């Protein structure tokens, strides 16, 4: 690995270091996006079932008020109560139709559609009750066989539907919270890894450049001090550092040759 590093130009090392950091940041960003996406799916689903639960509760509340008004009408024959029953039942039917539109699970959809039919049957039965005299046997039959029977059934079906939705809501809530915490932890871990590797890459590149340059500088200072036996480091590099080492080596060889020539001249002068 170090032999390959020595063959690279300084510019390649520097840009390579930046490339490594950018790749690490890209990987970290990708992993963060994937983690957050999984959390986002849970939150989208949580919002959907929260809407379903709220819608079922609104249907249930309107049905309850309608049933209370039915009892009041049957006891007191109050026209206001009759009008309240029709208003509340119409609202319950509308809300239940909207609930059918937001449900996708087959069992829940089937339950809401069943409640829709029963609400309309309940509404029609009460409409007939209003038109009949209080002592009419047919009215009593409608009250006993339809209103008193269907009311609790619809209420129970809505309650079970709401509890089923709430059970999924209770499951997704903690899971989404845990996934969000895990995503944050994963992001922090990979950010830490990216920082450590980035620092390591910067340190390795910086050390790989500065150390041989410093060694060559020391060798040059030693040469300048007159020690021509010093070994010139960095000659095994194939980059700018190797070029510097070769230049210093030539400088050293020239100094030795110059010293030898000077010695020869002194000897020649002595002979003359």
mmCIF file of N, CA and C in Angstrom, residues 2-139:
data_model
loop_
_atom_site.group_PDB
_atom_site.id
_atom_site.type_symbol
_atom_site.label_atom_id
_atom_site.label_comp_id
_atom_site.label_asym_id
_atom_site.label_seq_id
_atom_site.Cartn_x
_atom_site.Cartn_y
_atom_site.Cartn_z
ATOM 1 N N UNK A 2 1.914 1.244 0.847
ATOM 2 C CA UNK A 2 2.785 2.423 0.931
ATOM 3 C C UNK A 2 3.581 2.611 -0.357
ATOM 4 N N UNK A 3 3.944 1.477 -1.020
ATOM 5 C CA UNK A 3 4.670 1.594 -2.278
ATOM 6 C C UNK A 3 3.789 2.234 -3.348
ATOM 7 N N UNK A 4 2.504 1.895 -3.332
ATOM 8 C CA UNK A 4 1.564 2.521 -4.269
ATOM 9 C C UNK A 4 1.420 3.993 -3.945
ATOM 10 N N UNK A 5 1.339 4.304 -2.658
ATOM 11 C CA UNK A 5 1.198 5.699 -2.211
ATOM 12 C C UNK A 5 2.386 6.547 -2.687
ATOM 13 N N UNK A 6 3.569 5.924 -2.672
ATOM 14 C CA UNK A 6 4.777 6.657 -3.073
ATOM 15 C C UNK A 6 4.803 6.945 -4.569
ATOM 16 N N UNK A 7 4.026 6.173 -5.334
ATOM 17 C CA UNK A 7 4.017 6.355 -6.773
ATOM 18 C C UNK A 7 3.051 7.450 -7.214
ATOM 19 N N UNK A 8 2.193 7.879 -6.336
ATOM 20 C CA UNK A 8 1.177 8.869 -6.693
ATOM 21 C C UNK A 8 1.718 10.284 -6.585
ATOM 22 N N UNK A 9 1.268 11.118 -7.496
ATOM 23 C CA UNK A 9 1.634 12.524 -7.435
ATOM 24 C C UNK A 9 0.938 13.179 -6.248
ATOM 25 N N UNK A 10 1.538 14.287 -5.779
ATOM 26 C CA UNK A 10 0.977 14.960 -4.598
ATOM 27 C C UNK A 10 -0.443 15.419 -4.867
ATOM 28 N N UNK A 11 -0.691 15.980 -6.065
ATOM 29 C CA UNK A 11 -2.039 16.440 -6.399
ATOM 30 C C UNK A 11 -3.037 15.289 -6.357
ATOM 31 N N UNK A 12 -2.600 14.112 -6.845
ATOM 32 C CA UNK A 12 -3.476 12.933 -6.820
ATOM 33 C C UNK A 12 -3.787 12.519 -5.392
ATOM 34 N N UNK A 13 -2.772 12.588 -4.531
ATOM 35 C CA UNK A 13 -2.985 12.238 -3.120
ATOM 36 C C UNK A 13 -3.981 13.180 -2.462
ATOM 37 N N UNK A 14 -3.799 14.484 -2.712
ATOM 38 C CA UNK A 14 -4.673 15.484 -2.076
ATOM 39 C C UNK A 14 -6.110 15.329 -2.568
ATOM 40 N N UNK A 15 -6.272 15.269 -3.903
ATOM 41 C CA UNK A 15 -7.626 15.136 -4.439
ATOM 42 C C UNK A 15 -8.234 13.782 -4.089
ATOM 43 N N UNK A 16 -7.363 12.758 -3.999
ATOM 44 C CA UNK A 16 -7.861 11.450 -3.574
ATOM 45 C C UNK A 16 -8.383 11.483 -2.153
ATOM 46 N N UNK A 17 -7.659 12.220 -1.290
ATOM 47 C CA UNK A 17 -8.116 12.363 0.097
ATOM 48 C C UNK A 17 -9.469 13.040 0.169
ATOM 49 N N UNK A 18 -9.630 14.120 -0.606
ATOM 50 C CA UNK A 18 -10.927 14.799 -0.656
ATOM 51 C C UNK A 18 -12.004 13.864 -1.198
ATOM 52 N N UNK A 19 -11.614 13.046 -2.202
ATOM 53 C CA UNK A 19 -12.576 12.098 -2.771
ATOM 54 C C UNK A 19 -13.045 11.087 -1.755
ATOM 55 N N UNK A 20 -12.106 10.591 -0.940
ATOM 56 C CA UNK A 20 -12.470 9.627 0.104
ATOM 57 C C UNK A 20 -13.460 10.242 1.088
ATOM 58 N N UNK A 21 -13.190 11.484 1.495
ATOM 59 C CA UNK A 21 -14.087 12.171 2.434
ATOM 60 C C UNK A 21 -15.467 12.354 1.807
ATOM 61 N N UNK A 22 -15.505 12.757 0.530
ATOM 62 C CA UNK A 22 -16.786 12.968 -0.145
ATOM 63 C C UNK A 22 -17.561 11.657 -0.278
ATOM 64 N N UNK A 23 -16.849 10.571 -0.583
ATOM 65 C CA UNK A 23 -17.516 9.263 -0.679
ATOM 66 C C UNK A 23 -18.106 8.860 0.668
ATOM 67 N N UNK A 24 -17.355 9.082 1.731
ATOM 68 C CA UNK A 24 -17.845 8.757 3.074
ATOM 69 C C UNK A 24 -19.077 9.579 3.421
ATOM 70 N N UNK A 25 -19.040 10.856 3.064
ATOM 71 C CA UNK A 25 -20.201 11.717 3.313
ATOM 72 C C UNK A 25 -21.405 11.269 2.496
ATOM 73 N N UNK A 26 -21.155 10.851 1.244
ATOM 74 C CA UNK A 26 -22.247 10.381 0.387
ATOM 75 C C UNK A 26 -22.868 9.109 0.953
ATOM 76 N N UNK A 27 -22.010 8.175 1.400
ATOM 77 C CA UNK A 27 -22.510 6.929 1.997
ATOM 78 C C UNK A 27 -23.308 7.219 3.261
ATOM 79 N N UNK A 28 -22.787 8.125 4.089
ATOM 80 C CA UNK A 28 -23.483 8.496 5.314
ATOM 81 C C UNK A 28 -24.847 9.105 4.994
ATOM 82 N N UNK A 29 -24.884 9.984 3.983
ATOM 83 C CA UNK A 29 -26.143 10.627 3.594
ATOM 84 C C UNK A 29 -27.138 9.598 3.077
ATOM 85 N N UNK A 30 -26.645 8.645 2.259
ATOM 86 C CA UNK A 30 -27.528 7.610 1.715
ATOM 87 C C UNK A 30 -28.123 6.761 2.827
ATOM 88 N N UNK A 31 -27.289 6.332 3.758
ATOM 89 C CA UNK A 31 -27.780 5.520 4.872
ATOM 90 C C UNK A 31 -28.769 6.296 5.730
ATOM 91 N N UNK A 32 -28.500 7.582 5.916
ATOM 92 C CA UNK A 32 -29.415 8.420 6.699
ATOM 93 C C UNK A 32 -30.762 8.535 6.002
ATOM 94 N N UNK A 33 -30.720 8.727 4.672
ATOM 95 C CA UNK A 33 -31.963 8.845 3.904
ATOM 96 C C UNK A 33 -32.761 7.549 3.986
ATOM 97 N N UNK A 34 -32.069 6.397 3.848
ATOM 98 C CA UNK A 34 -32.761 5.110 3.924
ATOM 99 C C UNK A 34 -33.379 4.892 5.305
ATOM 100 N N UNK A 35 -32.643 5.264 6.349
ATOM 101 C CA UNK A 35 -33.165 5.102 7.721
ATOM 102 C C UNK A 35 -34.374 5.993 7.945
ATOM 103 N N UNK A 36 -34.266 7.250 7.493
ATOM 104 C CA UNK A 36 -35.359 8.199 7.681
ATOM 105 C C UNK A 36 -36.571 7.801 6.847
ATOM 106 N N UNK A 37 -36.329 7.210 5.667
ATOM 107 C CA UNK A 37 -37.437 6.772 4.814
ATOM 108 C C UNK A 37 -38.263 5.696 5.499
ATOM 109 N N UNK A 38 -37.566 4.756 6.145
ATOM 110 C CA UNK A 38 -38.294 3.693 6.849
ATOM 111 C C UNK A 38 -39.125 4.265 7.994
ATOM 112 N N UNK A 39 -38.567 5.263 8.679
ATOM 113 C CA UNK A 39 -39.319 5.929 9.751
ATOM 114 C C UNK A 39 -40.496 6.692 9.165
ATOM 115 N N UNK A 40 -40.248 7.343 8.019
ATOM 116 C CA UNK A 40 -41.309 8.118 7.369
ATOM 117 C C UNK A 40 -42.491 7.260 6.988
ATOM 118 N N UNK A 41 -42.235 6.019 6.520
ATOM 119 C CA UNK A 41 -43.327 5.111 6.162
ATOM 120 C C UNK A 41 -44.195 4.800 7.381
ATOM 121 N N UNK A 42 -43.549 4.585 8.526
ATOM 122 C CA UNK A 42 -44.302 4.307 9.753
ATOM 123 C C UNK A 42 -45.155 5.503 10.160
ATOM 124 N N UNK A 43 -44.594 6.702 10.039
ATOM 125 C CA UNK A 43 -45.347 7.885 10.432
ATOM 126 C C UNK A 43 -46.519 8.153 9.485
ATOM 127 N N UNK A 44 -46.315 7.862 8.183
ATOM 128 C CA UNK A 44 -47.414 8.015 7.226
ATOM 129 C C UNK A 44 -48.535 7.046 7.581
ATOM 130 N N UNK A 45 -48.159 5.801 7.874
ATOM 131 C CA UNK A 45 -49.158 4.805 8.248
ATOM 132 C C UNK A 45 -49.845 5.182 9.558
ATOM 133 N N UNK A 46 -49.064 5.695 10.496
ATOM 134 C CA UNK A 46 -49.629 6.107 11.788
ATOM 135 C C UNK A 46 -50.672 7.211 11.575
ATOM 136 N N UNK A 47 -50.360 8.138 10.701
ATOM 137 C CA UNK A 47 -51.294 9.228 10.415
ATOM 138 C C UNK A 47 -52.571 8.683 9.772
ATOM 139 N N UNK A 48 -52.422 7.702 8.879
ATOM 140 C CA UNK A 48 -53.580 7.115 8.212
ATOM 141 C C UNK A 48 -54.509 6.428 9.210
ATOM 142 N N UNK A 49 -53.925 5.616 10.093
ATOM 143 C CA UNK A 49 -54.785 4.889 11.035
ATOM 144 C C UNK A 49 -55.327 5.821 12.116
ATOM 145 N N UNK A 50 -54.595 6.903 12.420
ATOM 146 C CA UNK A 50 -55.139 7.890 13.358
ATOM 147 C C UNK A 50 -56.387 8.545 12.765
ATOM 148 N N UNK A 51 -56.337 8.816 11.456
ATOM 149 C CA UNK A 51 -57.495 9.374 10.756
ATOM 150 C C UNK A 51 -58.656 8.386 10.770
ATOM 151 N N UNK A 52 -58.349 7.093 10.545
ATOM 152 C CA UNK A 52 -59.393 6.064 10.570
ATOM 153 C C UNK A 52 -60.033 5.959 11.954
ATOM 154 N N UNK A 53 -59.191 5.961 12.980
ATOM 155 C CA UNK A 53 -59.691 5.854 14.355
ATOM 156 C C UNK A 53 -60.571 7.036 14.714
ATOM 157 N N UNK A 54 -60.133 8.227 14.321
ATOM 158 C CA UNK A 54 -60.903 9.438 14.604
ATOM 159 C C UNK A 54 -62.234 9.417 13.860
ATOM 160 N N UNK A 55 -62.208 8.935 12.606
ATOM 161 C CA UNK A 55 -63.428 8.881 11.813
ATOM 162 C C UNK A 55 -64.422 7.887 12.410
ATOM 163 N N UNK A 56 -63.926 6.725 12.840
ATOM 164 C CA UNK A 56 -64.811 5.724 13.470
ATOM 165 C C UNK A 56 -65.427 6.273 14.751
ATOM 166 N N UNK A 57 -64.628 7.026 15.515
ATOM 167 C CA UNK A 57 -65.134 7.620 16.752
ATOM 168 C C UNK A 57 -66.237 8.639 16.467
ATOM 169 N N UNK A 58 -66.099 9.404 15.383
ATOM 170 C CA UNK A 58 -67.123 10.399 15.022
ATOM 171 C C UNK A 58 -68.429 9.707 14.604
ATOM 172 N N UNK A 59 -68.306 8.597 13.867
ATOM 173 C CA UNK A 59 -69.503 7.829 13.499
ATOM 174 C C UNK A 59 -70.179 7.310 14.759
ATOM 175 N N UNK A 60 -69.380 6.773 15.644
ATOM 176 C CA UNK A 60 -69.883 6.204 16.898
ATOM 177 C C UNK A 60 -70.583 7.265 17.746
ATOM 178 N N UNK A 61 -69.986 8.449 17.827
ATOM 179 C CA UNK A 61 -70.568 9.526 18.639
ATOM 180 C C UNK A 61 -71.914 9.977 18.082
ATOM 181 N N UNK A 62 -72.016 10.114 16.769
ATOM 182 C CA UNK A 62 -73.287 10.522 16.151
ATOM 183 C C UNK A 62 -74.361 9.451 16.301
ATOM 184 N N UNK A 63 -73.942 8.179 16.212
ATOM 185 C CA UNK A 63 -74.897 7.093 16.416
ATOM 186 C C UNK A 63 -75.415 7.107 17.850
ATOM 187 N N UNK A 64 -74.525 7.334 18.814
ATOM 188 C CA UNK A 64 -74.935 7.363 20.216
ATOM 189 C C UNK A 64 -75.958 8.466 20.462
ATOM 190 N N UNK A 65 -75.692 9.654 19.924
ATOM 191 C CA UNK A 65 -76.632 10.766 20.103
ATOM 192 C C UNK A 65 -77.965 10.462 19.417
ATOM 193 N N UNK A 66 -77.889 9.792 18.269
ATOM 194 C CA UNK A 66 -79.123 9.423 17.566
ATOM 195 C C UNK A 66 -79.939 8.433 18.405
ATOM 196 N N UNK A 67 -79.298 7.465 19.009
ATOM 197 C CA UNK A 67 -80.002 6.473 19.816
ATOM 198 C C UNK A 67 -80.632 7.108 21.059
ATOM 199 N N UNK A 68 -79.917 8.058 21.659
ATOM 200 C CA UNK A 68 -80.479 8.771 22.821
ATOM 201 C C UNK A 68 -81.718 9.542 22.397
ATOM 202 N N UNK A 69 -81.661 10.184 21.239
ATOM 203 C CA UNK A 69 -82.812 10.949 20.745
ATOM 204 C C UNK A 69 -83.964 10.034 20.369
ATOM 205 N N UNK A 70 -83.632 8.820 19.879
ATOM 206 C CA UNK A 70 -84.693 7.836 19.582
ATOM 207 C C UNK A 70 -85.456 7.494 20.848
ATOM 208 N N UNK A 71 -84.744 7.243 21.934
ATOM 209 C CA UNK A 71 -85.388 6.915 23.211
ATOM 210 C C UNK A 71 -86.263 8.082 23.676
ATOM 211 N N UNK A 72 -85.736 9.283 23.533
ATOM 212 C CA UNK A 72 -86.501 10.456 23.953
ATOM 213 C C UNK A 72 -87.766 10.600 23.111
ATOM 214 N N UNK A 73 -87.654 10.350 21.808
ATOM 215 C CA UNK A 73 -88.831 10.467 20.941
ATOM 216 C C UNK A 73 -89.872 9.412 21.286
ATOM 217 N N UNK A 74 -89.428 8.192 21.525
ATOM 218 C CA UNK A 74 -90.371 7.117 21.836
ATOM 219 C C UNK A 74 -91.093 7.369 23.155
ATOM 220 N N UNK A 75 -90.414 8.035 24.086
ATOM 221 C CA UNK A 75 -91.027 8.319 25.388
ATOM 222 C C UNK A 75 -91.924 9.551 25.344
ATOM 223 N N UNK A 76 -91.496 10.577 24.623
ATOM 224 C CA UNK A 76 -92.182 11.876 24.686
ATOM 225 C C UNK A 76 -92.794 12.332 23.373
ATOM 226 N N UNK A 77 -92.535 11.598 22.284
ATOM 227 C CA UNK A 77 -93.038 11.967 20.960
ATOM 228 C C UNK A 77 -92.654 13.402 20.608
ATOM 229 N N UNK A 78 -91.443 13.786 20.983
ATOM 230 C CA UNK A 78 -90.958 15.143 20.756
ATOM 231 C C UNK A 78 -90.462 15.277 19.306
ATOM 232 N N UNK A 79 -91.070 16.163 18.511
ATOM 233 C CA UNK A 79 -90.644 16.336 17.104
ATOM 234 C C UNK A 79 -89.175 16.777 16.979
ATOM 235 N N UNK A 80 -88.722 17.557 17.967
ATOM 236 C CA UNK A 80 -87.320 17.999 17.941
ATOM 237 C C UNK A 80 -86.385 16.810 18.052
ATOM 238 N N UNK A 81 -86.773 15.847 18.890
ATOM 239 C CA UNK A 81 -85.975 14.630 19.031
ATOM 240 C C UNK A 81 -85.957 13.838 17.737
ATOM 241 N N UNK A 82 -87.100 13.770 17.062
ATOM 242 C CA UNK A 82 -87.166 13.057 15.784
ATOM 243 C C UNK A 82 -86.248 13.710 14.760
ATOM 244 N N UNK A 83 -86.266 15.039 14.720
ATOM 245 C CA UNK A 83 -85.404 15.769 13.785
ATOM 246 C C UNK A 83 -83.926 15.537 14.132
ATOM 247 N N UNK A 84 -83.622 15.501 15.445
ATOM 248 C CA UNK A 84 -82.249 15.254 15.888
ATOM 249 C C UNK A 84 -81.785 13.867 15.475
ATOM 250 N N UNK A 85 -82.701 12.868 15.576
ATOM 251 C CA UNK A 85 -82.359 11.502 15.172
ATOM 252 C C UNK A 85 -81.967 11.475 13.698
ATOM 253 N N UNK A 86 -82.788 12.103 12.870
ATOM 254 C CA UNK A 86 -82.517 12.083 11.425
ATOM 255 C C UNK A 86 -81.217 12.817 11.077
ATOM 256 N N UNK A 87 -80.999 13.935 11.753
ATOM 257 C CA UNK A 87 -79.770 14.711 11.488
ATOM 258 C C UNK A 87 -78.538 13.915 11.883
ATOM 259 N N UNK A 88 -78.611 13.321 13.092
ATOM 260 C CA UNK A 88 -77.454 12.573 13.580
ATOM 261 C C UNK A 88 -77.212 11.309 12.759
ATOM 262 N N UNK A 89 -78.266 10.624 12.370
ATOM 263 C CA UNK A 89 -78.095 9.421 11.560
ATOM 264 C C UNK A 89 -77.544 9.763 10.174
ATOM 265 N N UNK A 90 -78.039 10.856 9.587
ATOM 266 C CA UNK A 90 -77.531 11.278 8.277
ATOM 267 C C UNK A 90 -76.045 11.620 8.360
ATOM 268 N N UNK A 91 -75.682 12.293 9.456
ATOM 269 C CA UNK A 91 -74.264 12.629 9.655
ATOM 270 C C UNK A 91 -73.437 11.367 9.845
ATOM 271 N N UNK A 92 -73.970 10.415 10.636
ATOM 272 C CA UNK A 92 -73.254 9.153 10.882
ATOM 273 C C UNK A 92 -73.045 8.379 9.581
ATOM 274 N N UNK A 93 -74.090 8.359 8.726
ATOM 275 C CA UNK A 93 -73.983 7.654 7.442
ATOM 276 C C UNK A 93 -72.935 8.319 6.545
ATOM 277 N N UNK A 94 -72.932 9.654 6.509
ATOM 278 C CA UNK A 94 -71.945 10.386 5.700
ATOM 279 C C UNK A 94 -70.532 10.117 6.196
ATOM 280 N N UNK A 95 -70.368 10.204 7.512
ATOM 281 C CA UNK A 95 -69.034 9.955 8.095
ATOM 282 C C UNK A 95 -68.587 8.520 7.873
ATOM 283 N N UNK A 96 -69.551 7.574 7.931
ATOM 284 C CA UNK A 96 -69.194 6.174 7.712
ATOM 285 C C UNK A 96 -68.791 5.928 6.260
ATOM 286 N N UNK A 97 -69.455 6.632 5.339
ATOM 287 C CA UNK A 97 -69.055 6.531 3.931
ATOM 288 C C UNK A 97 -67.615 7.035 3.747
ATOM 289 N N UNK A 98 -67.282 8.109 4.439
ATOM 290 C CA UNK A 98 -65.912 8.629 4.377
ATOM 291 C C UNK A 98 -64.933 7.635 4.998
ATOM 292 N N UNK A 99 -65.374 6.967 6.065
ATOM 293 C CA UNK A 99 -64.528 5.954 6.705
ATOM 294 C C UNK A 99 -64.254 4.805 5.749
ATOM 295 N N UNK A 100 -65.274 4.365 5.016
ATOM 296 C CA UNK A 100 -65.099 3.304 4.017
ATOM 297 C C UNK A 100 -64.054 3.722 2.980
ATOM 298 N N UNK A 101 -64.043 5.016 2.645
ATOM 299 C CA UNK A 101 -63.116 5.518 1.638
ATOM 300 C C UNK A 101 -61.668 5.522 2.074
ATOM 301 N N UNK A 102 -61.398 5.583 3.386
ATOM 302 C CA UNK A 102 -60.011 5.640 3.865
ATOM 303 C C UNK A 102 -59.501 4.284 4.365
ATOM 304 N N UNK A 103 -60.369 3.298 4.400
ATOM 305 C CA UNK A 103 -59.954 1.966 4.839
ATOM 306 C C UNK A 103 -59.432 1.158 3.657
ATOM 307 N N UNK A 104 -58.379 0.364 3.917
ATOM 308 C CA UNK A 104 -57.819 -0.481 2.863
ATOM 309 C C UNK A 104 -57.756 -1.952 3.273
ATOM 310 N N UNK A 105 -57.759 -2.215 4.589
ATOM 311 C CA UNK A 105 -57.694 -3.598 5.062
ATOM 312 C C UNK A 105 -59.053 -4.270 4.824
ATOM 313 N N UNK A 106 -59.059 -5.453 4.203
ATOM 314 C CA UNK A 106 -60.329 -6.120 3.834
ATOM 315 C C UNK A 106 -61.296 -6.303 5.002
ATOM 316 N N UNK A 107 -60.791 -6.753 6.157
ATOM 317 C CA UNK A 107 -61.689 -7.014 7.298
ATOM 318 C C UNK A 107 -62.315 -5.725 7.803
ATOM 319 N N UNK A 108 -61.504 -4.677 7.936
ATOM 320 C CA UNK A 108 -62.035 -3.399 8.414
ATOM 321 C C UNK A 108 -63.009 -2.792 7.405
ATOM 322 N N UNK A 109 -62.677 -2.926 6.139
ATOM 323 C CA UNK A 109 -63.543 -2.396 5.086
ATOM 324 C C UNK A 109 -64.882 -3.119 5.096
ATOM 325 N N UNK A 110 -64.837 -4.430 5.264
ATOM 326 C CA UNK A 110 -66.079 -5.221 5.318
ATOM 327 C C UNK A 110 -66.924 -4.808 6.519
ATOM 328 N N UNK A 111 -66.273 -4.567 7.661
ATOM 329 C CA UNK A 111 -66.992 -4.159 8.866
ATOM 330 C C UNK A 111 -67.660 -2.793 8.681
ATOM 331 N N UNK A 112 -66.940 -1.848 8.072
ATOM 332 C CA UNK A 112 -67.496 -0.504 7.852
ATOM 333 C C UNK A 112 -68.643 -0.556 6.845
ATOM 334 N N UNK A 113 -68.509 -1.381 5.814
ATOM 335 C CA UNK A 113 -69.585 -1.506 4.821
ATOM 336 C C UNK A 113 -70.829 -2.137 5.446
ATOM 337 N N UNK A 114 -70.606 -3.076 6.348
ATOM 338 C CA UNK A 114 -71.735 -3.697 7.071
ATOM 339 C C UNK A 114 -72.438 -2.645 7.938
ATOM 340 N N UNK A 115 -71.656 -1.831 8.627
ATOM 341 C CA UNK A 115 -72.233 -0.774 9.454
ATOM 342 C C UNK A 115 -73.008 0.227 8.597
ATOM 343 N N UNK A 116 -72.508 0.480 7.381
ATOM 344 C CA UNK A 116 -73.188 1.418 6.478
ATOM 345 C C UNK A 116 -74.593 0.918 6.137
ATOM 346 N N UNK A 117 -74.679 -0.374 5.792
ATOM 347 C CA UNK A 117 -75.991 -0.952 5.472
ATOM 348 C C UNK A 117 -76.914 -0.920 6.687
ATOM 349 N N UNK A 118 -76.367 -1.248 7.852
ATOM 350 C CA UNK A 118 -77.184 -1.287 9.073
ATOM 351 C C UNK A 118 -77.635 0.111 9.488
ATOM 352 N N UNK A 119 -76.774 1.115 9.308
ATOM 353 C CA UNK A 119 -77.168 2.494 9.628
ATOM 354 C C UNK A 119 -78.330 2.948 8.747
ATOM 355 N N UNK A 120 -78.251 2.598 7.474
ATOM 356 C CA UNK A 120 -79.335 2.985 6.550
ATOM 357 C C UNK A 120 -80.623 2.243 6.889
ATOM 358 N N UNK A 121 -80.498 0.975 7.281
ATOM 359 C CA UNK A 121 -81.678 0.209 7.705
ATOM 360 C C UNK A 121 -82.277 0.824 8.969
ATOM 361 N N UNK A 122 -81.425 1.214 9.891
ATOM 362 C CA UNK A 122 -81.855 1.865 11.147
ATOM 363 C C UNK A 122 -82.577 3.175 10.829
ATOM 364 N N UNK A 123 -82.001 3.937 9.895
ATOM 365 C CA UNK A 123 -82.592 5.230 9.508
ATOM 366 C C UNK A 123 -83.976 5.011 8.892
ATOM 367 N N UNK A 124 -84.077 4.044 7.968
ATOM 368 C CA UNK A 124 -85.365 3.773 7.310
ATOM 369 C C UNK A 124 -86.401 3.301 8.323
ATOM 370 N N UNK A 125 -85.971 2.461 9.273
ATOM 371 C CA UNK A 125 -86.897 1.956 10.289
ATOM 372 C C UNK A 125 -87.440 3.097 11.146
ATOM 373 N N UNK A 126 -86.548 4.007 11.541
ATOM 374 C CA UNK A 126 -87.016 5.140 12.358
ATOM 375 C C UNK A 126 -87.950 6.039 11.544
ATOM 376 N N UNK A 127 -87.644 6.195 10.252
ATOM 377 C CA UNK A 127 -88.512 7.000 9.380
ATOM 378 C C UNK A 127 -89.930 6.425 9.369
ATOM 379 N N UNK A 128 -90.023 5.112 9.362
ATOM 380 C CA UNK A 128 -91.336 4.467 9.377
ATOM 381 C C UNK A 128 -91.999 4.616 10.745
ATOM 382 N N UNK A 129 -91.207 4.510 11.814
ATOM 383 C CA UNK A 129 -91.746 4.640 13.169
ATOM 384 C C UNK A 129 -92.419 5.997 13.341
ATOM 385 N N UNK A 130 -91.802 7.041 12.802
ATOM 386 C CA UNK A 130 -92.337 8.397 12.947
ATOM 387 C C UNK A 130 -93.717 8.527 12.293
ATOM 388 N N UNK A 131 -93.934 7.765 11.212
ATOM 389 C CA UNK A 131 -95.204 7.886 10.469
ATOM 390 C C UNK A 131 -96.338 7.056 11.088
ATOM 391 N N UNK A 132 -95.993 6.177 12.019
ATOM 392 C CA UNK A 132 -97.003 5.284 12.593
ATOM 393 C C UNK A 132 -97.502 5.799 13.941
ATOM 394 N N UNK A 133 -98.762 5.542 14.263
ATOM 395 C CA UNK A 133 -99.287 5.925 15.575
ATOM 396 C C UNK A 133 -98.573 5.166 16.689
ATOM 397 N N UNK A 134 -98.631 5.700 17.887
ATOM 398 C CA UNK A 134 -97.915 5.095 19.014
ATOM 399 C C UNK A 134 -98.456 3.719 19.370
ATOM 400 N N UNK A 135 -99.760 3.486 19.130
ATOM 401 C CA UNK A 135 -100.354 2.198 19.508
ATOM 402 C C UNK A 135 -100.368 1.201 18.361
ATOM 403 N N UNK A 136 -99.706 1.524 17.262
ATOM 404 C CA UNK A 136 -99.678 0.628 16.099
ATOM 405 C C UNK A 136 -98.728 -0.541 16.387
ATOM 406 N N UNK A 137 -99.231 -1.787 16.226
ATOM 407 C CA UNK A 137 -98.367 -2.952 16.476
ATOM 408 C C UNK A 137 -97.133 -2.979 15.569
ATOM 409 N N UNK A 138 -97.294 -2.473 14.340
ATOM 410 C CA UNK A 138 -96.159 -2.440 13.414
ATOM 411 C C UNK A 138 -95.042 -1.544 13.921
ATOM 412 N N UNK A 139 -95.445 -0.475 14.591
ATOM 413 C CA UNK A 139 -94.423 0.432 15.163
ATOM 414 C C UNK A 139 -93.635 -0.288 16.259
#
